[in-house]
Tab-separated table of N, CA and C in Angstrom:
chain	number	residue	atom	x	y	z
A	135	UNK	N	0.851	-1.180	0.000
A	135	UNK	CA	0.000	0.000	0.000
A	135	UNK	C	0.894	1.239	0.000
A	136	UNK	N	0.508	2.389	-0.605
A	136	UNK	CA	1.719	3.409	-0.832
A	136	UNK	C	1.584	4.073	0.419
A	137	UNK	N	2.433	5.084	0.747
A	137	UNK	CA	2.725	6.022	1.719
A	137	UNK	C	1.504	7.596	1.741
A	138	UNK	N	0.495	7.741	2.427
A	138	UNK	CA	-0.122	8.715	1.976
A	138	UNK	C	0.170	9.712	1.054
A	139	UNK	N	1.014	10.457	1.176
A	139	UNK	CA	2.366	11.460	0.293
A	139	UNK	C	2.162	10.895	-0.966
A	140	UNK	N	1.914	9.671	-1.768
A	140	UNK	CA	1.790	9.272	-2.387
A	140	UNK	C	0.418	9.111	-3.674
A	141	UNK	N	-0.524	9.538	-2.602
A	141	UNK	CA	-1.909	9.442	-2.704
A	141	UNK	C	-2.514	10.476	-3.467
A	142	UNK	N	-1.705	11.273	-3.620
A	142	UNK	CA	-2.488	12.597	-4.351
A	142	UNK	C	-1.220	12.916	-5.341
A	143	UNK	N	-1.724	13.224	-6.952
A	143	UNK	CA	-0.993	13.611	-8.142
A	143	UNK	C	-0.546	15.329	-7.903
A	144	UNK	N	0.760	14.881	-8.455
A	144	UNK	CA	1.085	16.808	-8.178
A	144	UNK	C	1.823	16.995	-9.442
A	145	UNK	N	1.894	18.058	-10.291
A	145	UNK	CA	2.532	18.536	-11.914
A	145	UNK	C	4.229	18.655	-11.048
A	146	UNK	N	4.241	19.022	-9.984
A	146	UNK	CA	5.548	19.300	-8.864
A	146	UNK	C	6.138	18.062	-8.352
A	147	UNK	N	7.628	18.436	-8.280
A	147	UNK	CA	8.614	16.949	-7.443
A	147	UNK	C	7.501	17.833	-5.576
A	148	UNK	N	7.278	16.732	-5.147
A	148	UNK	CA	7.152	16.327	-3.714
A	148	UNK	C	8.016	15.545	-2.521
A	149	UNK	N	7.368	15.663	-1.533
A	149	UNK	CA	8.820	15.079	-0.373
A	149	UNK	C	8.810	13.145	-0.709
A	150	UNK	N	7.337	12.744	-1.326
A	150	UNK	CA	7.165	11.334	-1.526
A	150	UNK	C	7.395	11.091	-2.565
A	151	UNK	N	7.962	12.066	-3.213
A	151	UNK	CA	8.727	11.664	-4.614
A	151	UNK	C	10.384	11.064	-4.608
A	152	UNK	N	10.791	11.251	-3.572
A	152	UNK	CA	11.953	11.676	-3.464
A	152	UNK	C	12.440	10.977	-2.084
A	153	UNK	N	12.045	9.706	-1.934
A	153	UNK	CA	12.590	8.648	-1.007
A	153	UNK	C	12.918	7.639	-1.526
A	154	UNK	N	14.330	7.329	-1.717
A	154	UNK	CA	15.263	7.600	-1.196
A	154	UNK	C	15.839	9.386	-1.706
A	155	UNK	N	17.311	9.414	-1.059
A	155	UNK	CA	17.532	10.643	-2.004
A	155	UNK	C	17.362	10.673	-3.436
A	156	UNK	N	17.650	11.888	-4.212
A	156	UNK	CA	17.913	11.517	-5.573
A	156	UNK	C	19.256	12.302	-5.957
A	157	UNK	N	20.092	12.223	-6.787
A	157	UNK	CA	20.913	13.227	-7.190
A	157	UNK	C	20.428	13.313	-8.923
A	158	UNK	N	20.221	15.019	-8.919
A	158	UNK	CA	19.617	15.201	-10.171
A	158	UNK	C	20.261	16.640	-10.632
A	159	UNK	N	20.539	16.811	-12.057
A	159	UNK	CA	21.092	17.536	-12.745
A	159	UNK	C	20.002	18.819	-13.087
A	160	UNK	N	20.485	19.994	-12.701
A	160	UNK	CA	19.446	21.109	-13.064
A	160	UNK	C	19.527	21.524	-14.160
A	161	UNK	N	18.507	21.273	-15.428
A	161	UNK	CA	18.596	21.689	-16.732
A	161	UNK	C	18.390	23.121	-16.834
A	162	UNK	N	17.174	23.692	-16.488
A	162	UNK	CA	16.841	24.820	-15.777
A	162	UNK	C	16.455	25.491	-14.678
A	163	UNK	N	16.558	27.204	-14.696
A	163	UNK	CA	15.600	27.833	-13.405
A	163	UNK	C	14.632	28.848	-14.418
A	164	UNK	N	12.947	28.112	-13.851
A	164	UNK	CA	12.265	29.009	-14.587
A	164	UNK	C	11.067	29.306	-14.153
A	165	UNK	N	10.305	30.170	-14.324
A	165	UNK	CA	8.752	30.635	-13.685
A	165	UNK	C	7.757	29.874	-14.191
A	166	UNK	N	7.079	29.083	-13.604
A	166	UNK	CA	6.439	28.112	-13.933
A	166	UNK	C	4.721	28.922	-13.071
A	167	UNK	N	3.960	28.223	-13.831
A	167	UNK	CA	2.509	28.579	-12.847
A	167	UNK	C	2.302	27.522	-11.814
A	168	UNK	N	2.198	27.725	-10.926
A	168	UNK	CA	2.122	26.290	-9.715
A	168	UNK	C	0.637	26.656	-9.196
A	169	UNK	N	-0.167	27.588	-9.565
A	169	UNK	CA	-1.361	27.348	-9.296
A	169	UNK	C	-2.196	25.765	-9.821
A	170	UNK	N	-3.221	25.515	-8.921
A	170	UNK	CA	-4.465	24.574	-9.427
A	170	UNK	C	-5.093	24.445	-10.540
A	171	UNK	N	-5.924	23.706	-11.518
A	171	UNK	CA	-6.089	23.692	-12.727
A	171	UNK	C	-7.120	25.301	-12.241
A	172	UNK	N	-7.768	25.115	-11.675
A	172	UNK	CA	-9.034	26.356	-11.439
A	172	UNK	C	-8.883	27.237	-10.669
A	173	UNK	N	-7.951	27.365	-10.168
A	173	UNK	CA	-6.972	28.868	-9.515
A	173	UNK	C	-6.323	30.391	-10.470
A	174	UNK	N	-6.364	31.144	-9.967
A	174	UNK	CA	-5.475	31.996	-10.879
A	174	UNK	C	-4.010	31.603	-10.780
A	175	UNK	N	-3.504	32.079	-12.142
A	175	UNK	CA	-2.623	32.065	-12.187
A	175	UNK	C	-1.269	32.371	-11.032
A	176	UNK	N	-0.616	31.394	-10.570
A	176	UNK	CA	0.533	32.067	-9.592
A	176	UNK	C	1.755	31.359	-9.320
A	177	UNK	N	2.912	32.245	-10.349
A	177	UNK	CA	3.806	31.999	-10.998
A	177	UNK	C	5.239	32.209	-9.903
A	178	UNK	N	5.858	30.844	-9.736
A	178	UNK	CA	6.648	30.868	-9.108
A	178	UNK	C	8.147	30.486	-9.551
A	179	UNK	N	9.603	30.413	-9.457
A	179	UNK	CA	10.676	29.793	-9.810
A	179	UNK	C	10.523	28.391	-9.799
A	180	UNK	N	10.755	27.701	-10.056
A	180	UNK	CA	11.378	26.197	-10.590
A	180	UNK	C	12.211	25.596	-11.515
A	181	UNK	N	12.988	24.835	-10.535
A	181	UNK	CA	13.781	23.844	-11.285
A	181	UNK	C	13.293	22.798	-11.973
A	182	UNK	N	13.934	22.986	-13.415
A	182	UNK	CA	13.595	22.166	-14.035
A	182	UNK	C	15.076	20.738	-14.292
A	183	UNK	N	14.516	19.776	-14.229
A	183	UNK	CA	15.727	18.695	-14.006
A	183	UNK	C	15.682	18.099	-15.520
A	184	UNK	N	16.945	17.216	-15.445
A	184	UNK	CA	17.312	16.596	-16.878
A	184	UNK	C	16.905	15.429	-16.780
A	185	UNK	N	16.951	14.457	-15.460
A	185	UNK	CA	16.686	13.016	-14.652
A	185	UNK	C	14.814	12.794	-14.853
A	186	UNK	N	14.562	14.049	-14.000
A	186	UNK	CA	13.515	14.261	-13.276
A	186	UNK	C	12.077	15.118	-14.145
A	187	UNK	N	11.261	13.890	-14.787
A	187	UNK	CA	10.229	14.519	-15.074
A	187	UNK	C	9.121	15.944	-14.194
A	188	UNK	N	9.248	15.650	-13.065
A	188	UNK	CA	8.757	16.798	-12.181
A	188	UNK	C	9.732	17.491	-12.446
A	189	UNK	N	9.027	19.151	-12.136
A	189	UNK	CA	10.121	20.172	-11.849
A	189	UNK	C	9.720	20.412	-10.468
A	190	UNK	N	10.534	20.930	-9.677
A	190	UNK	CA	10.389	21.502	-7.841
A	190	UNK	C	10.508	22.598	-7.973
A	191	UNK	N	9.439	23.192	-6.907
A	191	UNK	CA	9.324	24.703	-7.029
A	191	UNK	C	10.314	25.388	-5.826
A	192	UNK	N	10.999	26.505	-6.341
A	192	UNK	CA	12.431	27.096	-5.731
A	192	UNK	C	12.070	27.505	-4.725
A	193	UNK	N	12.375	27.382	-3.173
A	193	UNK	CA	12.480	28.406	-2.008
A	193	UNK	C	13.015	28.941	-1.890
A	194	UNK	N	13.477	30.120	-0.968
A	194	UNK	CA	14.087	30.733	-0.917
A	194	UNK	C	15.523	30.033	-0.664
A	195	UNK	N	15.393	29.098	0.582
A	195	UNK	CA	16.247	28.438	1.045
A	195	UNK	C	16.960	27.367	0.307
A	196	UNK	N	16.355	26.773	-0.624
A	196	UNK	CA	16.796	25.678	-1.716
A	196	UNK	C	17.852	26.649	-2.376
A	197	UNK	N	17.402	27.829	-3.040
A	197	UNK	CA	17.548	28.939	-3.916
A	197	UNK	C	18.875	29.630	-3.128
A	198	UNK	N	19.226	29.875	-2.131
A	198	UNK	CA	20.654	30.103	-1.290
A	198	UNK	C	21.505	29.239	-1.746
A	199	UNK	N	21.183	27.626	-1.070
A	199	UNK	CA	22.046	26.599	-0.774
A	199	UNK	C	22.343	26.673	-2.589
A	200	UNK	N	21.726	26.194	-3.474
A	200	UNK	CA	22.447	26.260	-4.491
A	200	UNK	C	23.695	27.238	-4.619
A	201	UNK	N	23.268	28.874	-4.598
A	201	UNK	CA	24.226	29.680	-4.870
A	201	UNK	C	25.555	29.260	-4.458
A	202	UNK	N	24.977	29.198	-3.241
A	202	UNK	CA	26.413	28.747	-2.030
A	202	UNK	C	27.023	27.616	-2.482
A	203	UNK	N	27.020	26.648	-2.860
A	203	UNK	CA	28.157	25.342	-3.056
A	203	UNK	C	28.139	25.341	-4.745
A	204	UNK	N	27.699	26.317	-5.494
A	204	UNK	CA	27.004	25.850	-7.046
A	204	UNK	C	28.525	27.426	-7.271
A	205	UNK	N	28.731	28.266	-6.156
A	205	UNK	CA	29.583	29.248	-6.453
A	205	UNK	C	29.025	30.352	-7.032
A	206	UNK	N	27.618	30.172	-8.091
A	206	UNK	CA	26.949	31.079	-8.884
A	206	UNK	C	25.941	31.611	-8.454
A	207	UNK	N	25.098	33.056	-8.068
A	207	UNK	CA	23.717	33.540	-7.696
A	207	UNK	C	23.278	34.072	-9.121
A	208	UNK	N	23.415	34.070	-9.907
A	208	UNK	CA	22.854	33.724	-11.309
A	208	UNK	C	21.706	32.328	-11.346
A	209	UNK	N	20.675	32.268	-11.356
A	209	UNK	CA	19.880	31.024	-11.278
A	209	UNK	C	20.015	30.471	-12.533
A	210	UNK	N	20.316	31.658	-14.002
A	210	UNK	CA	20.571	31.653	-15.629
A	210	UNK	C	21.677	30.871	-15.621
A	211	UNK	N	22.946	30.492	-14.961
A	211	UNK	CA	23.568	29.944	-15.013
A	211	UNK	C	23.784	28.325	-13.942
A	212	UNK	N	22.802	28.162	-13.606
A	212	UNK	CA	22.659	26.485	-12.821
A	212	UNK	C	22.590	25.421	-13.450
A	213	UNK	N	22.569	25.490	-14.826
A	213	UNK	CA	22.020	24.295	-16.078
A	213	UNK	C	23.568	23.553	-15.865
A	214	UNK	N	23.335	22.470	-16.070
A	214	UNK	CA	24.499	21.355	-15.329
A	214	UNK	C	24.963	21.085	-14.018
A	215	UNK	N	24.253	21.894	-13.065
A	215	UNK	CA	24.832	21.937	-11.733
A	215	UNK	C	24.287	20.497	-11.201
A	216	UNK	N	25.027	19.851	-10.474
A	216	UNK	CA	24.311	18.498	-10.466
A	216	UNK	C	23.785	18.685	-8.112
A	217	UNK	N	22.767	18.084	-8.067
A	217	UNK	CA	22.499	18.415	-6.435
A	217	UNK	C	21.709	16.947	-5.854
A	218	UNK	N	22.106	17.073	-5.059
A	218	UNK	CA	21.141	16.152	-3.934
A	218	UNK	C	20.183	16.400	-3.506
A	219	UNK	N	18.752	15.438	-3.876
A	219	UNK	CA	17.640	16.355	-3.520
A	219	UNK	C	16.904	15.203	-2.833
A	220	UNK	N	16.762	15.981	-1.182
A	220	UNK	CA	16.603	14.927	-0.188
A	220	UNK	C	15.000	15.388	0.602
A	221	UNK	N	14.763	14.623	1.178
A	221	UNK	CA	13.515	14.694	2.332
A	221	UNK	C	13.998	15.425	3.548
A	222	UNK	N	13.689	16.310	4.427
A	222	UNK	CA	14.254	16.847	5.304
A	222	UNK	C	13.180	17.236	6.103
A	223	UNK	N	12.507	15.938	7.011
A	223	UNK	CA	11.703	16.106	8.224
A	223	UNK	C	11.674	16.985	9.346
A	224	UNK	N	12.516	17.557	9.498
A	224	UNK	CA	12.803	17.730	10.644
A	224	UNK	C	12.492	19.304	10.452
A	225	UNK	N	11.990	20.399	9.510
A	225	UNK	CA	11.607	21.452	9.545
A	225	UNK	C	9.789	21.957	9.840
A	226	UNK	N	10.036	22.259	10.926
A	226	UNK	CA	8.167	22.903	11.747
A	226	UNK	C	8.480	23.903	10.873
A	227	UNK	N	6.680	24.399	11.107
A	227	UNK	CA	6.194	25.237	10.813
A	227	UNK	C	4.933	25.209	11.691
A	228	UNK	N	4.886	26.943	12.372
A	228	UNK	CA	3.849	27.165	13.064
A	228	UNK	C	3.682	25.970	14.509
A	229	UNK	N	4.908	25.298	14.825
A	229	UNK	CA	5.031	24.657	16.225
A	229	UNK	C	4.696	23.139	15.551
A	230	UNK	N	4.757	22.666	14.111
A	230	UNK	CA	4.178	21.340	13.407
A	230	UNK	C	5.628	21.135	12.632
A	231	UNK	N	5.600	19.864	12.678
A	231	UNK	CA	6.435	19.257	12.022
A	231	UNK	C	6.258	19.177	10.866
A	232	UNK	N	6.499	19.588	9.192
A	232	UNK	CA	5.870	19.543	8.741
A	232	UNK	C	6.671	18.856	7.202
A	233	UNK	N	8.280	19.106	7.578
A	233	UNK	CA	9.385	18.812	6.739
A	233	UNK	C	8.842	19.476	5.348
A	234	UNK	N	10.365	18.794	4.498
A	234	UNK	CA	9.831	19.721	3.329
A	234	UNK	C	11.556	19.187	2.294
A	235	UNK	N	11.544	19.392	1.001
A	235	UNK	CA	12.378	18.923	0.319
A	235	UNK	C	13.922	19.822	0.478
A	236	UNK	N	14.996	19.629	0.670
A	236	UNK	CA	16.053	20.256	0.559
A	236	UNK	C	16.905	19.787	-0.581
A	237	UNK	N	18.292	20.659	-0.958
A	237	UNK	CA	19.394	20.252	-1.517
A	237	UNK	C	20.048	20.610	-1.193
A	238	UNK	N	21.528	20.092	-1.679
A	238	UNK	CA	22.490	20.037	-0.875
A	238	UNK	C	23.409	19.553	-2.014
A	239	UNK	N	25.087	19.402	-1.677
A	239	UNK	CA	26.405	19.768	-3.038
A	239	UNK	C	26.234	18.422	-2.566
A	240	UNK	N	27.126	17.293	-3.419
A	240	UNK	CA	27.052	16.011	-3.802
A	240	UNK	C	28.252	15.701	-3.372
A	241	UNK	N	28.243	14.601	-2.769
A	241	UNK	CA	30.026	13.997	-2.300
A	241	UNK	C	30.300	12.963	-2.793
A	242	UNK	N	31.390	12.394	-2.639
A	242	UNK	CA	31.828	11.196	-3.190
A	242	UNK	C	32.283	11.351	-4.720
A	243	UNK	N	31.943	10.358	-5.197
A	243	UNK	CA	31.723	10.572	-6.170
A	243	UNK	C	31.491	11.016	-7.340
A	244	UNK	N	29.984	11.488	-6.583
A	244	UNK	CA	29.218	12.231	-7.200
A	244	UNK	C	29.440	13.869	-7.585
A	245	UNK	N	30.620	14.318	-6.243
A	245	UNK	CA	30.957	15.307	-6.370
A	245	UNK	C	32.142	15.525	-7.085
A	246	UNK	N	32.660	14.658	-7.348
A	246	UNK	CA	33.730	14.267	-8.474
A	246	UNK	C	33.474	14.904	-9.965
A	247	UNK	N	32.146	14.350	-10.507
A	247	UNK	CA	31.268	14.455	-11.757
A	247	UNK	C	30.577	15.890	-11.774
A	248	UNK	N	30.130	16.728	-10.794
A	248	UNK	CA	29.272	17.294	-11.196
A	248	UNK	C	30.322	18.931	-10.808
A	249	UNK	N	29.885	19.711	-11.586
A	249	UNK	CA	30.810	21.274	-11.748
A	249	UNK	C	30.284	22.081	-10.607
A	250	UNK	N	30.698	21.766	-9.705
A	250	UNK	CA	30.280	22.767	-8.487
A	250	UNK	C	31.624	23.470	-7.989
A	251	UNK	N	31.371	24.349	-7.620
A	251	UNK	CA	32.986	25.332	-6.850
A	251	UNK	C	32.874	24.670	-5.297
A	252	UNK	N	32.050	25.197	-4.202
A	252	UNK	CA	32.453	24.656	-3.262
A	252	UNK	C	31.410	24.092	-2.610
A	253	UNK	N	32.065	22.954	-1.986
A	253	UNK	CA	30.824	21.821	-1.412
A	253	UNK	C	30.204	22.221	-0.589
A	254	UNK	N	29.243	22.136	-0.222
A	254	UNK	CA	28.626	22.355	1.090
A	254	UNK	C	28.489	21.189	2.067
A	255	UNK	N	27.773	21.275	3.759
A	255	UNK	CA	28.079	20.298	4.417
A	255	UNK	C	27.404	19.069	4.141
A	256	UNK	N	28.331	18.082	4.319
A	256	UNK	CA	27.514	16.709	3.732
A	256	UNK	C	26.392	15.810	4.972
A	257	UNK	N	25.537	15.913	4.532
A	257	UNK	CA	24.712	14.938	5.904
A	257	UNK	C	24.094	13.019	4.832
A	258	UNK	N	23.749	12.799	3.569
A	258	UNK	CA	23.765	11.920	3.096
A	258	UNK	C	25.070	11.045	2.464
A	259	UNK	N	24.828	9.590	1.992
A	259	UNK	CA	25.747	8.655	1.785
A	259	UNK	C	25.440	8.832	-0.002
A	260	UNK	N	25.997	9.779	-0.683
A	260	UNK	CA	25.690	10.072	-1.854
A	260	UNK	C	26.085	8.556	-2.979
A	261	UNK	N	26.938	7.704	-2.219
A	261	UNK	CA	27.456	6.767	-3.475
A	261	UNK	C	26.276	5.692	-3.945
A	262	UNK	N	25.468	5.692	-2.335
A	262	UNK	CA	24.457	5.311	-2.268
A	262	UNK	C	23.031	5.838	-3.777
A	263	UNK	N	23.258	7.056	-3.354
A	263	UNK	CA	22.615	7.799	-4.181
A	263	UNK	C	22.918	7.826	-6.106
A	264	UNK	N	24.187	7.770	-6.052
A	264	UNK	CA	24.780	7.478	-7.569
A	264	UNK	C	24.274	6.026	-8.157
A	265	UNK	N	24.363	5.612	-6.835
A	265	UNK	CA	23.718	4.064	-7.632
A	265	UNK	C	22.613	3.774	-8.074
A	266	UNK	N	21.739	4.382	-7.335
A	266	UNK	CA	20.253	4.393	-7.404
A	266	UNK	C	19.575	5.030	-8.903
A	267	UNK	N	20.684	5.886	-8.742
A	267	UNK	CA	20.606	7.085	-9.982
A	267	UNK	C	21.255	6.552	-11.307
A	268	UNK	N	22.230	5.656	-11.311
A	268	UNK	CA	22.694	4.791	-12.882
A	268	UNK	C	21.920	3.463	-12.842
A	269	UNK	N	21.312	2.905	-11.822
A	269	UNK	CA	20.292	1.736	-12.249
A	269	UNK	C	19.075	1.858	-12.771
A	270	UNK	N	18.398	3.396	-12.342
A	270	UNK	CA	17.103	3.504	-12.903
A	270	UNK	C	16.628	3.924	-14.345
């Protein structure tokens, strides 16, 4: 039986998209509409991936951490940046647990392959992640 997270279709990468990690290559950063089919229009940043049929919509905080280990605050220039894009429970909101998707620079390996200037801190087993990512 799937994981609730699972249960409802989204045009967006989600946190139940994305168990285990993934490491995925950013093709683009672009304004996408993330409104409802019957909502107005409301147009936000997103990454668009090369791996990853979903695109994820940019936070502010996703949108830092790139700059920071990617070396570039140009979002026009992220196309090849390769990232770790993990589940990260452990962020409340409003006194609720409510988690939410992060990224993060790639090690091992992985950080071998992908054009980043400087790493940021590592908390996943990325080789883990490379594997997952050339079998599928």
């Amino acid at each position: 039986m799937p994981d609730i997270s699972q249960m409802s279709e989204s045009k967006f990468l989600k946190r139940g998209d994305i168990a285990p990690a993934k490491l995925l290559t950013i093709a683009v950063c672009e304004k996408m509409n993330v409104a409802k089919d019957d909502s107005p229009k409301e147009m936000k940043w997103c990454l668009v991936w090369e791996e990853e049929e979903k695109p994820m919509v940019l936070n502010k905080t996703n949108g830092e951490l790139i700059a920071q280990f990617s070396g570039e605050r140009n979002s026009d220039n992220w196309g090849g940046v390769r990232v770790v894009v993990y589940d990260d429970p452990t962020i409340s909101f409003k006194g609720e647990l409510v988690g939410v998707i992060r990224v993060r620079a790639p090690k091992g390996k992985a950080a071998q392959q992908a054009p980043i200037a400087k790493p940021a801190p590592a908390q996943l087993d990325d080789d883990e992640v490379v594997e997952a990512a050339t079998t599928n």
